[in-house]
Amino acid sequence: MKYKTETSAGGIVFKIVKHPSSNFKQVLWLITQHSKHKGWGFPKGLIGDKDSKESIEDAALREVEEEGGVKAKIVIDKPIEVKYKYRFGEYLVDKTVYYFLMEYISGDPKNHDWEMMDAKFAPTDEVRKTLTYKSDKEAFEQALKIFYNTT
């Protein structure tokens, strides 16, 4: 078996929605469904796959826009680091993903790219039930702790 490493960056994007009939505010989170493996997660992708000098932050913002259809801003400088392994053909891939907590600026998840079959904003409980992978569930719980300690 051959081994390789990959490093990706992405975003855990929140949007605060105020309901018009009350002062109630709801926090929604951007999740995406991959068109190949059908799993639900957060937008992410390889760092530098389009520009070898791309920073981790720029890659994360780009992936959120491409896969999630929205523009966002990074609100916490230190990313949430996730590590896991997976098989790809004859390779065992050791993957590290850096997720940044981000706040929604503009755009519509319906404008996601071809890599995703769906993208949407969902409330916290739905996100917890919908995420496919343990690593994303753990990253989301870390993001929630950061979010509720800083907002």
Tab-separated table of C-alpha atoms in Angstrom:
chain	number	residue	atom	x	y	z
A	1	MET	CA	0.000	0.000	0.000
A	2	LYS	CA	1.185	3.508	-0.834
A	3	TYR	CA	0.834	6.432	1.551
A	4	LYS	CA	0.200	10.096	0.947
A	5	THR	CA	-0.790	13.172	2.916
A	6	GLU	CA	-3.350	15.835	2.081
A	7	THR	CA	-4.042	19.171	3.699
A	8	SER	CA	-7.376	20.896	3.221
A	9	ALA	CA	-9.116	23.985	4.532
A	10	GLY	CA	-12.760	24.859	4.892
A	11	GLY	CA	-15.346	26.721	6.848
A	12	ILE	CA	-17.984	26.139	9.458
A	13	VAL	CA	-20.234	29.033	8.491
A	14	PHE	CA	-22.974	30.482	10.685
A	15	LYS	CA	-25.785	32.873	9.860
A	16	ILE	CA	-27.892	34.620	12.492
A	17	VAL	CA	-31.490	35.053	11.370
A	18	LYS	CA	-33.840	37.405	13.204
A	19	HIS	CA	-37.480	36.436	12.906
A	20	PRO	CA	-39.599	39.382	11.726
A	21	SER	CA	-42.492	38.846	14.152
A	22	SER	CA	-40.337	38.740	17.286
A	23	ASN	CA	-36.890	39.480	18.609
A	24	PHE	CA	-36.047	35.769	18.433
A	25	LYS	CA	-32.728	35.075	16.747
A	26	GLN	CA	-31.816	31.691	15.319
A	27	VAL	CA	-28.344	30.459	14.408
A	28	LEU	CA	-28.134	28.480	11.171
A	29	TRP	CA	-25.101	26.562	9.878
A	30	LEU	CA	-23.990	25.852	6.312
A	31	ILE	CA	-23.751	22.151	5.432
A	32	THR	CA	-23.021	20.520	2.085
A	33	GLN	CA	-23.776	17.135	0.533
A	34	HIS	CA	-21.062	15.702	-1.702
A	35	SER	CA	-22.175	14.526	-5.152
A	36	LYS	CA	-19.911	11.429	-5.196
A	37	HIS	CA	-20.119	9.843	-1.758
A	38	LYS	CA	-23.397	11.591	-0.760
A	39	GLY	CA	-22.057	12.385	2.716
A	40	TRP	CA	-23.018	15.587	4.522
A	41	GLY	CA	-20.288	17.814	5.926
A	42	PHE	CA	-18.813	21.279	5.685
A	43	PRO	CA	-17.279	22.884	2.587
A	44	LYS	CA	-13.572	22.117	2.332
A	45	GLY	CA	-10.898	21.409	-0.235
A	46	LEU	CA	-7.213	21.061	-0.917
A	47	ILE	CA	-4.993	24.030	-0.168
A	48	GLY	CA	-3.164	25.317	-3.230
A	49	ASP	CA	-4.879	23.133	-5.811
A	50	LYS	CA	-5.480	26.232	-7.960
A	51	ASP	CA	-2.658	28.464	-6.704
A	52	SER	CA	0.462	27.000	-5.105
A	53	LYS	CA	0.931	30.154	-2.999
A	54	GLU	CA	-2.624	30.067	-1.622
A	55	SER	CA	-2.878	30.561	2.154
A	56	ILE	CA	-4.934	28.303	4.406
A	57	GLU	CA	-7.371	31.169	5.011
A	58	ASP	CA	-7.754	31.949	1.302
A	59	ALA	CA	-8.346	28.267	0.515
A	60	ALA	CA	-11.018	28.056	3.220
A	61	LEU	CA	-12.828	31.155	1.929
A	62	ARG	CA	-12.589	29.901	-1.675
A	63	GLU	CA	-14.009	26.489	-0.805
A	64	VAL	CA	-16.916	28.010	1.124
A	65	GLU	CA	-17.774	30.108	-1.915
A	66	GLU	CA	-17.324	27.265	-4.434
A	67	GLU	CA	-18.949	24.397	-2.541
A	68	GLY	CA	-21.334	26.383	-0.359
A	69	GLY	CA	-22.321	29.141	-2.791
A	70	VAL	CA	-21.801	31.883	-0.204
A	71	LYS	CA	-19.288	34.518	0.801
A	72	ALA	CA	-18.212	34.525	4.434
A	73	LYS	CA	-15.640	36.119	6.704
A	74	ILE	CA	-13.342	34.346	9.133
A	75	VAL	CA	-14.190	35.337	12.707
A	76	ILE	CA	-11.601	33.325	14.672
A	77	ASP	CA	-7.938	33.239	13.618
A	78	LYS	CA	-7.114	29.792	15.015
A	79	PRO	CA	-8.677	27.010	12.939
A	80	ILE	CA	-10.185	23.791	14.249
A	81	GLU	CA	-7.822	20.991	13.215
A	82	VAL	CA	-9.240	17.614	12.173
A	83	LYS	CA	-7.169	14.542	11.274
A	84	TYR	CA	-8.324	11.279	9.742
A	85	LYS	CA	-7.258	8.542	7.352
A	86	TYR	CA	-9.079	7.133	4.336
A	87	ARG	CA	-8.409	4.823	1.415
A	88	PHE	CA	-8.301	6.143	-2.129
A	89	GLY	CA	-7.510	3.427	-4.655
A	90	GLU	CA	-4.115	2.000	-3.730
A	91	TYR	CA	-3.366	4.858	-1.305
A	92	LEU	CA	-3.880	5.270	2.395
A	93	VAL	CA	-4.333	9.015	2.760
A	94	ASP	CA	-3.432	10.805	5.987
A	95	LYS	CA	-5.594	13.933	5.875
A	96	THR	CA	-5.538	17.130	7.925
A	97	VAL	CA	-8.370	19.655	7.586
A	98	TYR	CA	-8.293	23.176	9.007
A	99	TYR	CA	-11.820	24.512	9.561
A	100	PHE	CA	-12.301	28.208	10.265
A	101	LEU	CA	-15.351	29.517	12.068
A	102	MET	CA	-16.937	31.965	9.622
A	103	GLU	CA	-19.857	34.361	9.502
A	104	TYR	CA	-22.105	34.489	6.439
A	105	ILE	CA	-21.891	37.683	4.367
A	106	SER	CA	-23.910	37.066	1.189
A	107	GLY	CA	-24.947	34.554	-1.439
A	108	ASP	CA	-27.228	31.554	-1.742
A	109	PRO	CA	-26.267	27.928	-1.034
A	110	LYS	CA	-28.214	26.947	-4.170
A	111	ASN	CA	-25.282	28.409	-6.136
A	112	HIS	CA	-22.911	25.628	-5.027
A	113	ASP	CA	-20.573	24.022	-7.568
A	114	TRP	CA	-20.816	20.615	-9.259
A	115	GLU	CA	-18.918	18.799	-6.488
A	116	MET	CA	-21.926	19.210	-4.207
A	117	MET	CA	-25.398	17.859	-4.827
A	118	ASP	CA	-26.867	20.071	-2.104
A	119	ALA	CA	-25.938	22.910	0.225
A	120	LYS	CA	-28.155	24.553	2.811
A	121	PHE	CA	-28.336	26.407	6.089
A	122	ALA	CA	-29.767	24.356	8.944
A	123	PRO	CA	-30.348	24.799	12.682
A	124	THR	CA	-27.927	23.260	15.178
A	125	ASP	CA	-30.029	20.171	16.003
A	126	GLU	CA	-30.505	19.328	12.326
A	127	VAL	CA	-26.782	19.737	11.644
A	128	ARG	CA	-25.958	17.358	14.505
A	129	LYS	CA	-28.342	14.737	13.050
A	130	THR	CA	-27.302	15.250	9.412
A	131	LEU	CA	-23.485	15.277	9.500
A	132	THR	CA	-22.176	11.968	8.163
A	133	TYR	CA	-18.650	11.730	9.534
A	134	LYS	CA	-17.382	11.576	13.108
A	135	SER	CA	-14.581	14.059	12.344
A	136	ASP	CA	-17.101	16.667	11.135
A	137	LYS	CA	-19.340	16.070	14.164
A	138	GLU	CA	-16.368	16.638	16.475
A	139	ALA	CA	-15.322	19.776	14.564
A	140	PHE	CA	-18.889	21.102	14.807
A	141	GLU	CA	-18.966	20.623	18.588
A	142	GLN	CA	-15.674	22.536	18.845
A	143	ALA	CA	-17.104	25.295	16.629
A	144	LEU	CA	-20.196	25.548	18.846
A	145	LYS	CA	-18.023	25.987	21.953
A	146	ILE	CA	-16.016	28.719	20.241
A	147	PHE	CA	-19.171	30.391	18.889
A	148	TYR	CA	-20.993	30.497	22.218
A	149	ASN	CA	-17.888	31.698	24.081
A	150	THR	CA	-17.251	34.607	21.690
A	151	THR	CA	-20.656	35.897	20.535
